[in-house]
CSV table of C-alpha atoms in Angstrom, one decimal:
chain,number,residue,atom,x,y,z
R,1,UNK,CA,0.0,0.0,0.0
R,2,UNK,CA,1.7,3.1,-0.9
R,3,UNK,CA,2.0,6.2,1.0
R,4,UNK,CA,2.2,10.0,0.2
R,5,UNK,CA,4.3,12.8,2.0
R,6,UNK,CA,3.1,16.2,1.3
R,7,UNK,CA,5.4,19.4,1.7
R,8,UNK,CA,3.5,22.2,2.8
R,9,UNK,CA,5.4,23.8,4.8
R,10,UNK,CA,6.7,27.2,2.0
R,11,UNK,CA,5.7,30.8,3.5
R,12,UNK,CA,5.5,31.8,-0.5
R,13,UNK,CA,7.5,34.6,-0.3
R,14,UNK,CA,7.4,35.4,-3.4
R,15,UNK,CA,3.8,35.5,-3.2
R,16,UNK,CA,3.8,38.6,-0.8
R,17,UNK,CA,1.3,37.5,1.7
R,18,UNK,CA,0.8,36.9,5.6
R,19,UNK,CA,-1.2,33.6,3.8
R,20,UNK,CA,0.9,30.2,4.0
R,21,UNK,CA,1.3,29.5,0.0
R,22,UNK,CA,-0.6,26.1,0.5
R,23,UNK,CA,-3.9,27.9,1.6
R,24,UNK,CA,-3.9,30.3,-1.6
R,25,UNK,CA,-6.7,28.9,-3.7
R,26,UNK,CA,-7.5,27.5,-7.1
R,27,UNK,CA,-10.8,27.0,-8.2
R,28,UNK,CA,-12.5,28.4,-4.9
R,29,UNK,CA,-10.7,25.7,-2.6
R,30,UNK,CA,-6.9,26.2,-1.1
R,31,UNK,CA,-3.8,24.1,-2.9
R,32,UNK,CA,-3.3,21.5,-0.6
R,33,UNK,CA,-6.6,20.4,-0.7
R,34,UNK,CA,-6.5,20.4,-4.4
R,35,UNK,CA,-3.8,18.2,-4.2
R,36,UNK,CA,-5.4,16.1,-1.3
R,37,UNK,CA,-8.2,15.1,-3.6
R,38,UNK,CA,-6.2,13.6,-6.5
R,39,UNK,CA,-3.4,12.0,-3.6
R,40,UNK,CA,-6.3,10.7,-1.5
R,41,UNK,CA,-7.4,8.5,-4.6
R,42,UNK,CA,-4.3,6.7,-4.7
R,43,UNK,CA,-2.6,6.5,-1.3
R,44,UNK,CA,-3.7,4.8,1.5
R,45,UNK,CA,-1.6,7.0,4.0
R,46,UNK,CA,-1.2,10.4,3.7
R,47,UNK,CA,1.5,13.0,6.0
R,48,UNK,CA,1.3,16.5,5.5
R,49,UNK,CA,4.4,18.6,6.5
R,50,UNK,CA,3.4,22.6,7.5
R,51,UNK,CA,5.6,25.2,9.1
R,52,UNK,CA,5.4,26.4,12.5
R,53,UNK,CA,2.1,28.4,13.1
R,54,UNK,CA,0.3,27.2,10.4
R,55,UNK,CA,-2.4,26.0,12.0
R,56,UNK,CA,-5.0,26.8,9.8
R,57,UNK,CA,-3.0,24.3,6.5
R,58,UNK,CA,-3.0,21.9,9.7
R,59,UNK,CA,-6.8,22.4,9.8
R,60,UNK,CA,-7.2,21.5,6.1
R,61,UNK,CA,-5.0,18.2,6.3
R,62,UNK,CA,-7.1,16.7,8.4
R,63,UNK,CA,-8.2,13.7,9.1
R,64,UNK,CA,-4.5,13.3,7.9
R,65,UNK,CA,-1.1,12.8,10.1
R,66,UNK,CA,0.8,16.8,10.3
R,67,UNK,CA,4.3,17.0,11.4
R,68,UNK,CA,6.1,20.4,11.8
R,69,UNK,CA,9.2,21.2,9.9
R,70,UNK,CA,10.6,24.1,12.5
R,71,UNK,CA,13.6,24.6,10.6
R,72,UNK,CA,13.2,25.4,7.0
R,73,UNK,CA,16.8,23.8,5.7
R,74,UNK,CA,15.1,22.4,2.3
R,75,UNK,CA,13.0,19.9,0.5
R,76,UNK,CA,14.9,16.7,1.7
R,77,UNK,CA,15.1,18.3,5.2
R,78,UNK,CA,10.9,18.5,5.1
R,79,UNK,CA,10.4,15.3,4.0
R,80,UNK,CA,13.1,13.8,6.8
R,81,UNK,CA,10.6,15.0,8.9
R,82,UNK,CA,8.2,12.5,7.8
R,83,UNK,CA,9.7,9.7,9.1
R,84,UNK,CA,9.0,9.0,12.3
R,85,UNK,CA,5.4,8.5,11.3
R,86,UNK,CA,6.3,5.9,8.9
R,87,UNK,CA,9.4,4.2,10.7
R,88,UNK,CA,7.0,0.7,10.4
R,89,UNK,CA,5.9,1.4,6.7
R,90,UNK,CA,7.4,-1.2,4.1
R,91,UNK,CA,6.0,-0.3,1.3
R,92,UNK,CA,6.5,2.8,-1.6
R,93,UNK,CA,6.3,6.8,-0.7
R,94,UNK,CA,5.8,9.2,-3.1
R,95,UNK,CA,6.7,13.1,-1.5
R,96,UNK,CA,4.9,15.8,-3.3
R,97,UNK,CA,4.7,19.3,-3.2
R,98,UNK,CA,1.7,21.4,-2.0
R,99,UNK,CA,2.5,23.9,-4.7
R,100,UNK,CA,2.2,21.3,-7.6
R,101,UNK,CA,-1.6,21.2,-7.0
R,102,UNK,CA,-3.2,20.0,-10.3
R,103,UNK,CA,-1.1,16.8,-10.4
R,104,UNK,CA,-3.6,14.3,-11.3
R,105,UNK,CA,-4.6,10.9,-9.4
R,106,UNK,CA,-3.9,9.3,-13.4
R,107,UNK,CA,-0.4,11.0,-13.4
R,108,UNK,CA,0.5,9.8,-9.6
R,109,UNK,CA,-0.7,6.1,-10.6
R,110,UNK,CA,1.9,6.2,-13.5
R,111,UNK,CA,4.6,7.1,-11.1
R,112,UNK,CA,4.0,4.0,-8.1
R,113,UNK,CA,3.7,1.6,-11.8
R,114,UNK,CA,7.4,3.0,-13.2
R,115,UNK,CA,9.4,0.1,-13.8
R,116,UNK,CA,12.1,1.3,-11.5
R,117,UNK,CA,14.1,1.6,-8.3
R,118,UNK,CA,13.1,5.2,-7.6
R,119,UNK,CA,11.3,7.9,-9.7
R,120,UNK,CA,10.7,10.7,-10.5
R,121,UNK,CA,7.7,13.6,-12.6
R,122,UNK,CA,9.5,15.5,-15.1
R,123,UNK,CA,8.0,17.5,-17.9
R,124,UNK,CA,9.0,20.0,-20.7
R,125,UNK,CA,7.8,23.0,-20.0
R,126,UNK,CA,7.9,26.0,-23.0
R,127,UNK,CA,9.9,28.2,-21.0
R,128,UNK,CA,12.4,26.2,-18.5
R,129,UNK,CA,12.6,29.4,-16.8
R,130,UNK,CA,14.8,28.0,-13.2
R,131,UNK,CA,13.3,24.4,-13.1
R,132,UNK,CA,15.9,22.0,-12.2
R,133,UNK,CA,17.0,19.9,-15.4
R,134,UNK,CA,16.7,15.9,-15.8
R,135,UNK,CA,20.2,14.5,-16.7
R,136,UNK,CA,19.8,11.5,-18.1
R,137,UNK,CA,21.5,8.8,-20.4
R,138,UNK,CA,18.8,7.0,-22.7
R,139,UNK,CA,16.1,5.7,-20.3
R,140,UNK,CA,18.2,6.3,-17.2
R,141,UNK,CA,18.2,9.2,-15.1
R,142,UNK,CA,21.6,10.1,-13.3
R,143,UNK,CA,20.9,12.5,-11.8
R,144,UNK,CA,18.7,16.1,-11.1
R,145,UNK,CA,20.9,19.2,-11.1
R,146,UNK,CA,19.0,22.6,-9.8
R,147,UNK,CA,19.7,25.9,-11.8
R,148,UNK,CA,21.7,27.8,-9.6
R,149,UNK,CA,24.0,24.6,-9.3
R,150,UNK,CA,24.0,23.7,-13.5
R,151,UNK,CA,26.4,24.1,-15.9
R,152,UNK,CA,25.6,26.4,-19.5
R,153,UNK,CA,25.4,22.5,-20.9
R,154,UNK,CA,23.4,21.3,-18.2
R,155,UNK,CA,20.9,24.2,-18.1
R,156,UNK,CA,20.5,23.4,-22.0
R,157,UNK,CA,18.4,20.3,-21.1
R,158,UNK,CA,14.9,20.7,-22.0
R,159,UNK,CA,13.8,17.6,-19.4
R,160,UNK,CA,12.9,19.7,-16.2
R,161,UNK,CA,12.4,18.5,-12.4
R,162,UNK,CA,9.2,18.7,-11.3
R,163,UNK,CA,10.3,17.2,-8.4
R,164,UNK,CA,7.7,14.7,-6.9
R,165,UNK,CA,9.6,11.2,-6.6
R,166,UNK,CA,8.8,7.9,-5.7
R,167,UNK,CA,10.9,5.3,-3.8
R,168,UNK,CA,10.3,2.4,-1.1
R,169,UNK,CA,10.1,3.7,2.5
R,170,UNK,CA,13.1,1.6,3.3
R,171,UNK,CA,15.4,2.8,0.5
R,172,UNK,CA,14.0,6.4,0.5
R,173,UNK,CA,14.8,7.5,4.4
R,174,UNK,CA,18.3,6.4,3.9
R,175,UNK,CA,19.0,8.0,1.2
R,176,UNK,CA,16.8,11.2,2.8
R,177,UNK,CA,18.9,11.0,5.4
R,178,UNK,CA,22.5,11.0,3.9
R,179,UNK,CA,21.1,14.1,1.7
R,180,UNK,CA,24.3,17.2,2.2
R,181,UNK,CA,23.9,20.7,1.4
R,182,UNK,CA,27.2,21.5,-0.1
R,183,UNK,CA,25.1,24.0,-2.8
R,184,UNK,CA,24.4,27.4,-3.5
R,185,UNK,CA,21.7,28.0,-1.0
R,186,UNK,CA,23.4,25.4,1.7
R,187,UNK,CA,19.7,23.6,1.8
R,188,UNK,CA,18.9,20.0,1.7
R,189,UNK,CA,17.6,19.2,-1.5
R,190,UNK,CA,15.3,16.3,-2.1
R,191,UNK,CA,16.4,15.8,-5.6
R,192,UNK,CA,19.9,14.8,-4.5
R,193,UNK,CA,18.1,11.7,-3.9
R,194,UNK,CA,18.6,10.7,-7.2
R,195,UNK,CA,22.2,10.9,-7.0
R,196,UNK,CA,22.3,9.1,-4.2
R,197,UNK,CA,20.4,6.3,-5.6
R,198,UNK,CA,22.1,6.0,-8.7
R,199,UNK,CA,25.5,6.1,-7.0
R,200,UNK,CA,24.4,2.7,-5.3
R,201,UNK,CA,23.2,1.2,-8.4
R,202,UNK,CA,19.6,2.0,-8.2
R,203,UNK,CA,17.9,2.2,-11.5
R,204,UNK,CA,15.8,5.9,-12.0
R,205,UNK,CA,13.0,6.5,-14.5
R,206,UNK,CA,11.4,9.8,-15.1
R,207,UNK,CA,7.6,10.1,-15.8
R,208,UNK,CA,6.8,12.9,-18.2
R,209,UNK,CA,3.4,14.4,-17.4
R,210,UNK,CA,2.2,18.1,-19.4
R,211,UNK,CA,3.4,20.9,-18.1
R,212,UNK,CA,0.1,22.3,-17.3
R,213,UNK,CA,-0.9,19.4,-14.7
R,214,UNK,CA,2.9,19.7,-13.4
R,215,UNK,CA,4.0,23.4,-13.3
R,216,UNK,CA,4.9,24.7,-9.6
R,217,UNK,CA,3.5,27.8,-8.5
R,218,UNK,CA,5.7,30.5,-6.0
R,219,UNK,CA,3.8,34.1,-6.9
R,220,UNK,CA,0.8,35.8,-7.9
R,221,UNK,CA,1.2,35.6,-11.6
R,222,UNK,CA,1.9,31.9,-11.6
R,223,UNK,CA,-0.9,31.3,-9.6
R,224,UNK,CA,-3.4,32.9,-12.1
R,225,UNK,CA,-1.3,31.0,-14.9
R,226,UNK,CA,-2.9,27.4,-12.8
R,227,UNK,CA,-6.2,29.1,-12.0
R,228,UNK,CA,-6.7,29.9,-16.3
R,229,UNK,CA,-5.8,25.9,-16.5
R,230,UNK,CA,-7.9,24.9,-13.9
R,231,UNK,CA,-10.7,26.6,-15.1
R,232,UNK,CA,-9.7,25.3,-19.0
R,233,UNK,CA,-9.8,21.8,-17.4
R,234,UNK,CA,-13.3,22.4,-15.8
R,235,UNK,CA,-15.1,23.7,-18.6
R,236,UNK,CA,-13.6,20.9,-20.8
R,237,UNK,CA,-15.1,18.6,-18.3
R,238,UNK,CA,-18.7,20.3,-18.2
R,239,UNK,CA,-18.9,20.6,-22.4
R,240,UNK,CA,-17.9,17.2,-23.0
R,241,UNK,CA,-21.1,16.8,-20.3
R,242,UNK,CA,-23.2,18.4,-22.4
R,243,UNK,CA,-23.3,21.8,-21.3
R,244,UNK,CA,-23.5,24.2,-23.7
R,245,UNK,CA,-21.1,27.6,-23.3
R,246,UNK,CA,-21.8,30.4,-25.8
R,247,UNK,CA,-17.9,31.9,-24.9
R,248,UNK,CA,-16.8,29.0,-22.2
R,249,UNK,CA,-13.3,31.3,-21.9
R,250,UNK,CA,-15.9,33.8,-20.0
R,251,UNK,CA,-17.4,31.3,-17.9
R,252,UNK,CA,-15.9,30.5,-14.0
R,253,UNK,CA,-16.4,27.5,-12.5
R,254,UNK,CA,-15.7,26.7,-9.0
R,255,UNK,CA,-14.0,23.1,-8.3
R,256,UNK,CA,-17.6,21.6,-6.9
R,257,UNK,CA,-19.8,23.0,-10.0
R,258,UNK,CA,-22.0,20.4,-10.7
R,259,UNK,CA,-24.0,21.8,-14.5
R,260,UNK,CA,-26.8,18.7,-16.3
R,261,UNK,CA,-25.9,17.9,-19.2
R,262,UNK,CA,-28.5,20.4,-21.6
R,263,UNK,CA,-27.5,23.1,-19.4
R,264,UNK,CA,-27.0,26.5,-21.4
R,265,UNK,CA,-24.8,29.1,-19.9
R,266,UNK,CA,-24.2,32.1,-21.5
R,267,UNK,CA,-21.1,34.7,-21.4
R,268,UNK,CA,-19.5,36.0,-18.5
R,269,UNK,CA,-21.2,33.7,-15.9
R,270,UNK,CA,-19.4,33.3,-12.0
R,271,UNK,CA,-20.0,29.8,-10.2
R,272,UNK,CA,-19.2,29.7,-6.9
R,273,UNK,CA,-18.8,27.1,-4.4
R,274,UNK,CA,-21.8,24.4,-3.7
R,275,UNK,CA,-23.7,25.6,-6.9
R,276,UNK,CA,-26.2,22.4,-9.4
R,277,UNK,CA,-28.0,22.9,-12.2
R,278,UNK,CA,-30.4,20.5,-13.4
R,279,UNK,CA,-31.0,19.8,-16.8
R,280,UNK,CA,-32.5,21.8,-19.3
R,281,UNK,CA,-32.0,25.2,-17.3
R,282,UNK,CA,-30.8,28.5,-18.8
R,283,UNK,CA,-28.6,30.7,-16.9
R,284,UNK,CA,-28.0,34.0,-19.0
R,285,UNK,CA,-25.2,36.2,-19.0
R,286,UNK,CA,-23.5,38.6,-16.4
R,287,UNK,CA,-25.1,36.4,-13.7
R,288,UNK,CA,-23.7,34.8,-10.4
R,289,UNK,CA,-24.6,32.3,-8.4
R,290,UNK,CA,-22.9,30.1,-5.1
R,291,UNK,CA,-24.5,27.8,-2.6
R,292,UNK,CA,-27.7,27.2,-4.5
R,293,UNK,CA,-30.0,24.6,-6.5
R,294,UNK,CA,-31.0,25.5,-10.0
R,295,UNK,CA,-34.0,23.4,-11.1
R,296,UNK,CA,-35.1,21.6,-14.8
R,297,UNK,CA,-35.7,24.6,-16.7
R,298,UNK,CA,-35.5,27.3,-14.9
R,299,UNK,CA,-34.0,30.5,-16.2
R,300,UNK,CA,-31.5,32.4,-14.5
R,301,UNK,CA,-30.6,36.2,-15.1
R,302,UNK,CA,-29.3,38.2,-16.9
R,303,UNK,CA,-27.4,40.2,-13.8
R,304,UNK,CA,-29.1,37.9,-11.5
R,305,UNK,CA,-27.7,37.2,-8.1
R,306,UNK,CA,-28.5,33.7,-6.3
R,307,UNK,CA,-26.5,33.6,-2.8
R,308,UNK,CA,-26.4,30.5,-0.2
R,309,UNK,CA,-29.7,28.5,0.4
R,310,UNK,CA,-31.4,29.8,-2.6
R,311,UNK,CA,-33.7,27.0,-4.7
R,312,UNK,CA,-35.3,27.9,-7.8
R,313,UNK,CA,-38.0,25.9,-8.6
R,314,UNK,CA,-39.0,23.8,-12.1
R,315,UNK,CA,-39.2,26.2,-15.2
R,316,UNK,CA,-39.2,29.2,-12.4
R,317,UNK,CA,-37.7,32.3,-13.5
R,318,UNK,CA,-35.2,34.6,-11.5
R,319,UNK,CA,-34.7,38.0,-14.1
R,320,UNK,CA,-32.7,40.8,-14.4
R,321,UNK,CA,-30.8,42.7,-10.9
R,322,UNK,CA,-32.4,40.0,-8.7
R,323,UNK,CA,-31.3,38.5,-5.8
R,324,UNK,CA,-32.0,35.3,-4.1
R,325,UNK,CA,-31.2,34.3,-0.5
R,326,UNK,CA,-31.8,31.5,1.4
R,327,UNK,CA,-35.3,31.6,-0.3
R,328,UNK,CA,-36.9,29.0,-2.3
R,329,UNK,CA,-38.6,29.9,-5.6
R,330,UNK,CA,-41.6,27.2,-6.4
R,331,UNK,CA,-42.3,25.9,-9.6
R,332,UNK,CA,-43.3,28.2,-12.1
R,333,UNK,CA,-42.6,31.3,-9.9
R,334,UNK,CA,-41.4,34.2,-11.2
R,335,UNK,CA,-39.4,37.2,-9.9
R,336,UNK,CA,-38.4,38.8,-12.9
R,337,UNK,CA,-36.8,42.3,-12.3
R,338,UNK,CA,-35.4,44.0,-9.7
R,339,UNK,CA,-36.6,42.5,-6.5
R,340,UNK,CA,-34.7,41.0,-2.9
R,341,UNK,CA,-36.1,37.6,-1.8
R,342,UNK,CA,-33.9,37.2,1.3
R,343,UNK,CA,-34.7,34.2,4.0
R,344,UNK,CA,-38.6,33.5,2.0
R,345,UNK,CA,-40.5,30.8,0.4
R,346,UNK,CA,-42.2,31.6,-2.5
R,347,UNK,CA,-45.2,29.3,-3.9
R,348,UNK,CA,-45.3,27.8,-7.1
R,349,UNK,CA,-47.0,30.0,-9.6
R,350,UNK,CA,-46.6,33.2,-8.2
R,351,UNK,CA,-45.2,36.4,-9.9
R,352,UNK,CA,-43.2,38.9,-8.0
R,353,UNK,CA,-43.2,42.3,-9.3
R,354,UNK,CA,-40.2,44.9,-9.8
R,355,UNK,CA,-39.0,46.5,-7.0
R,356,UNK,CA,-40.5,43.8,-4.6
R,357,UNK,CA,-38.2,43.4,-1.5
R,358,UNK,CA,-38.9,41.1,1.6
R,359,UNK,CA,-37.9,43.4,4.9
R,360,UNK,CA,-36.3,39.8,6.8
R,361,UNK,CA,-33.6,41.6,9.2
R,362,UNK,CA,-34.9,43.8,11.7
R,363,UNK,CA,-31.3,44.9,13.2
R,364,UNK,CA,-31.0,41.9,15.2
R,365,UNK,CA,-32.3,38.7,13.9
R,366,UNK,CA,-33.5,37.4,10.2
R,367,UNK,CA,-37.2,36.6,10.1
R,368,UNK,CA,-38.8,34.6,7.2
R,369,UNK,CA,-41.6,35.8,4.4
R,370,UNK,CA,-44.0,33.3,3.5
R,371,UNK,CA,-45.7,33.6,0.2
R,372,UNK,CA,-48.5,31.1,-1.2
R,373,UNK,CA,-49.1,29.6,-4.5
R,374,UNK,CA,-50.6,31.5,-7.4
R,375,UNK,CA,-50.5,34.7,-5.6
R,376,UNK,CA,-49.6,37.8,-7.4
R,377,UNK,CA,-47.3,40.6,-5.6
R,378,UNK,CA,-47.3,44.0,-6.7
R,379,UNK,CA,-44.4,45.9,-7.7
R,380,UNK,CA,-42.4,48.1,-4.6
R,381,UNK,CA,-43.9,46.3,-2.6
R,382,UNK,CA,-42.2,45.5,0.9
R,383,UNK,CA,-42.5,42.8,2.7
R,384,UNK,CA,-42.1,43.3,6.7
R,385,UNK,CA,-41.1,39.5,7.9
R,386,UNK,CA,-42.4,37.5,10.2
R,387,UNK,CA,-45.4,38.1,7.5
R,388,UNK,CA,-47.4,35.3,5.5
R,389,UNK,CA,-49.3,36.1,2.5
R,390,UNK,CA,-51.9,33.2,1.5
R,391,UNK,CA,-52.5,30.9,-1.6
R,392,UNK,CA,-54.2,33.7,-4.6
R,393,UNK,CA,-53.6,36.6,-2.6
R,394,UNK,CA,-53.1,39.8,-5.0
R,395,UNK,CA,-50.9,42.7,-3.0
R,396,UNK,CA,-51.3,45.8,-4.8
R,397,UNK,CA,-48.2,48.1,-6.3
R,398,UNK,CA,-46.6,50.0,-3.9
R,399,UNK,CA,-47.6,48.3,-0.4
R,400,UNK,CA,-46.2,48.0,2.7
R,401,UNK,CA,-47.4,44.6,3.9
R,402,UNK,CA,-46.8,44.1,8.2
R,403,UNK,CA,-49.4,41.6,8.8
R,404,UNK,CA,-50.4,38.2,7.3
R,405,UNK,CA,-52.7,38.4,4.0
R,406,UNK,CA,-55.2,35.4,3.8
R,407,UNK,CA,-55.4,33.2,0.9
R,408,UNK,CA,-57.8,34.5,-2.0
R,409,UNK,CA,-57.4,38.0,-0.5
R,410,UNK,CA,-56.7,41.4,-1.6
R,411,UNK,CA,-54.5,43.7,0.5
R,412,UNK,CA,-53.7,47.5,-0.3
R,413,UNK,CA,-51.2,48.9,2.5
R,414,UNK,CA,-50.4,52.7,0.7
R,415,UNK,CA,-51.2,56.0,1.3
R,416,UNK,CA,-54.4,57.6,-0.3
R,417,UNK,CA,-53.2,60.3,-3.1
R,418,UNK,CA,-54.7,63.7,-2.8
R,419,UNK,CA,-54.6,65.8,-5.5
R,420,UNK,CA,-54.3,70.2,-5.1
R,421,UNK,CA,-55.3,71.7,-8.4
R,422,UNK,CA,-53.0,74.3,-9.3
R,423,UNK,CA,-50.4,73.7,-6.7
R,424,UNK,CA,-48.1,72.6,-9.6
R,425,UNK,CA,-43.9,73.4,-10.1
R,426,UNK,CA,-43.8,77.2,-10.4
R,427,UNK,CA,-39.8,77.0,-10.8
R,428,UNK,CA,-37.7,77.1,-14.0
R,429,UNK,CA,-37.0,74.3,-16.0
């Protein structure tokens, strides 16, 4: 059963943020869980290594082992740390980086199958940049030399380090252990396994995998560079679905997106996190929605807004400059312009008119708004929750509604217009 040793333990200095670089995220959730989710597929023991006071990357490892690296002396130095965790383990360890976070469970599986003593993920990225390069002779790798530390020939070498490898626990802690730093930076580098493998005759293989699924990330603009093939990868994954995108490049997904196949989303749509549509809906352009359920058929925006909780019923429709909260739209129902539906329940059937808004927080606490089936609400009309208004009630434009409405009723809550002939605008226009 193979294991998995996770270094997470980078500030990401390069990144220019109080935020541990793990915890940065892609697609709405941070790296290491990214990478959790592909490792915990494969490997049937998992040790994340953070830094000192880094309790909230500790907090996303779990259920997971977390060891401390206290000292940051290097790669080889952070997996060392490992070790005593898996001091009874006999069988292979992979050690990956938190910052490689798109590495895929299909890509980790081809590593552990490498016909070989010890391996390691390399790829060939368009611009090497400062990778470390693969030195190699035919199928054999010799050995992995790091940029700073490379000759002119060396650095020539298009095979780059991405530098997850793979050995068996009780070849790989020796050879972690015996790791110098008599380099550049004086740090313990985890790549000088390889050397140290070769050296006593173990055979190396390097896995190629694209340099998309592989690339490391240390700042900002990198960072963006994964999130643009992240979200590539996502939208790939909902049009081969069956979604339809009318400009997919416009359209943000968030990691959890779950979009029915017959789904039609137009440009310049934002998912966020815990967000399903069912089949058949529509969700038109400019619109954004998290935390919400999207029925068959339904139609969604333009310039809508659907926040947590929200639930729009079977062919309901939610229009333009709406916004949904923790309300549920009933079949059928209709809010089509310009309205708040914060903590209600809206019937199926029912039309709510422009400018309609449901009055839920009085300063201190939410209260919920309660409206029937096939009942018709005026538009500016507020709501003033606690307040239920009945199966075919009709509010009239411009109310302000404070007490229940029965069902079948009418309910006018305005004040009476009085007219004053010839008390009309005497200024200048």
């Amino acid at each position: 059963m193979p294991a998995a040793i996770l270094l997470a333990a980078g500030m990401g200095t390069r990144m220019r943020s109080a935020l541990p670089k793990a915890m940065h995220p892609l697609g709405g959730r941070p790296m290491l869980r990214h990478l959790l989710a592909a490792v915990e597929q494969v490997f049937d023991r998992i040790v994340v290594v953070v830094g000192p006071g880094m309790e909230g990357l500790a907090k996303i490892a779990a259920p997971h082992d977390v060891v401390v690296q206290h000292e940051r002396l290097g790669t080889a130095h952070a997996a060392r740390m490992a070790a005593p965790l898996l001091a009874d383990y006999a069988g292979e360890v992979a050690v990956l980086y938190a910052d490689n976070p798109l590495i895929t469970a299909a890509t980790m599986r081809r590593l552990l199958q490498a016909p070989a003593d010890i391996a390691l993920l390399a790829m060939r990225p368009a611009d090497a940049a400062k990778y470390g390069r693969v030195v190699s002779e035919g199928a054999r790798v010799l050995r992995v030399v790091e940029w700073a530390d490379a000759s002119e020939a060396e650095r020539a070498i298009g095979l780059c380090n991405a530098g997850v490898i793979r050995a068996p626990a009780g070849r790989l802690f020796p050879w972690l252990a015996a790791v110098g730093n008599a380099n550049a930076a004086g740090e313990y580098y985890l790549p000088d396994v390889i050397s140290l493998a070769v050296a006593e005759g173990a055979h190396c293989a390097a896995v190629e995998a694209p340099e998309a699924e592989l690339r490391g990330i240390n700042s900002r603009a990198e960072l963006a560079l994964a999130e643009g093939e992240l979200q590539a990868a996502l939208r790939a994954t909902a049009l081969a679905g069956g979604v339809t995108m009318v400009a997919p490049e416009t359209v943000f997904l968030h990691h959890d997106t779950v979009l029915e196949q017959d789904t039609l989303v137009e440009p310049h749509v934002v998912f966020g996190p815990g967000v399903r549509v069912e089949s058949g809906a529509l969700i038109r352009a400019f619109s954004h929605l998290e935390g919400c359920v999207v029925r068959r058929d339904a139609i969604i925006g333009p310039y809508a807004r659907l926040r947590p909780g929200a639930d729009v019923g079977q062919g309901a429709h939610v229009g333009n400059f709406v916004e949904l909260k923790a309300t549920t739209l009933g079949a059928g129902a209709k809010a089509n312009h310009l309205a708040y539906l914060g903590d209600a329940s809206v019937g199926a059937g029912s039309n709510i008119g422009a400018g309609t808004i449901t009055c839920n927080y009085d300063g201190v606490n939410k209260h919920r708004t309660e409206i029937g089936a096939r009942s018709f609400i005026g538009s500016n009309t507020a709501l003033v929750a606690p307040v239920r208004v009945g199966d075919g009630a009709l509010i009239a434009a411009g109310s302000t509604i404070t007490e229940d409405v029965p069902d079948n009723t009418l309910a006018l809550a305005r004040g009476r217009q009085v007219n004053k002939p010839g008390r009309g605008f005497k200024g200048k226009t």
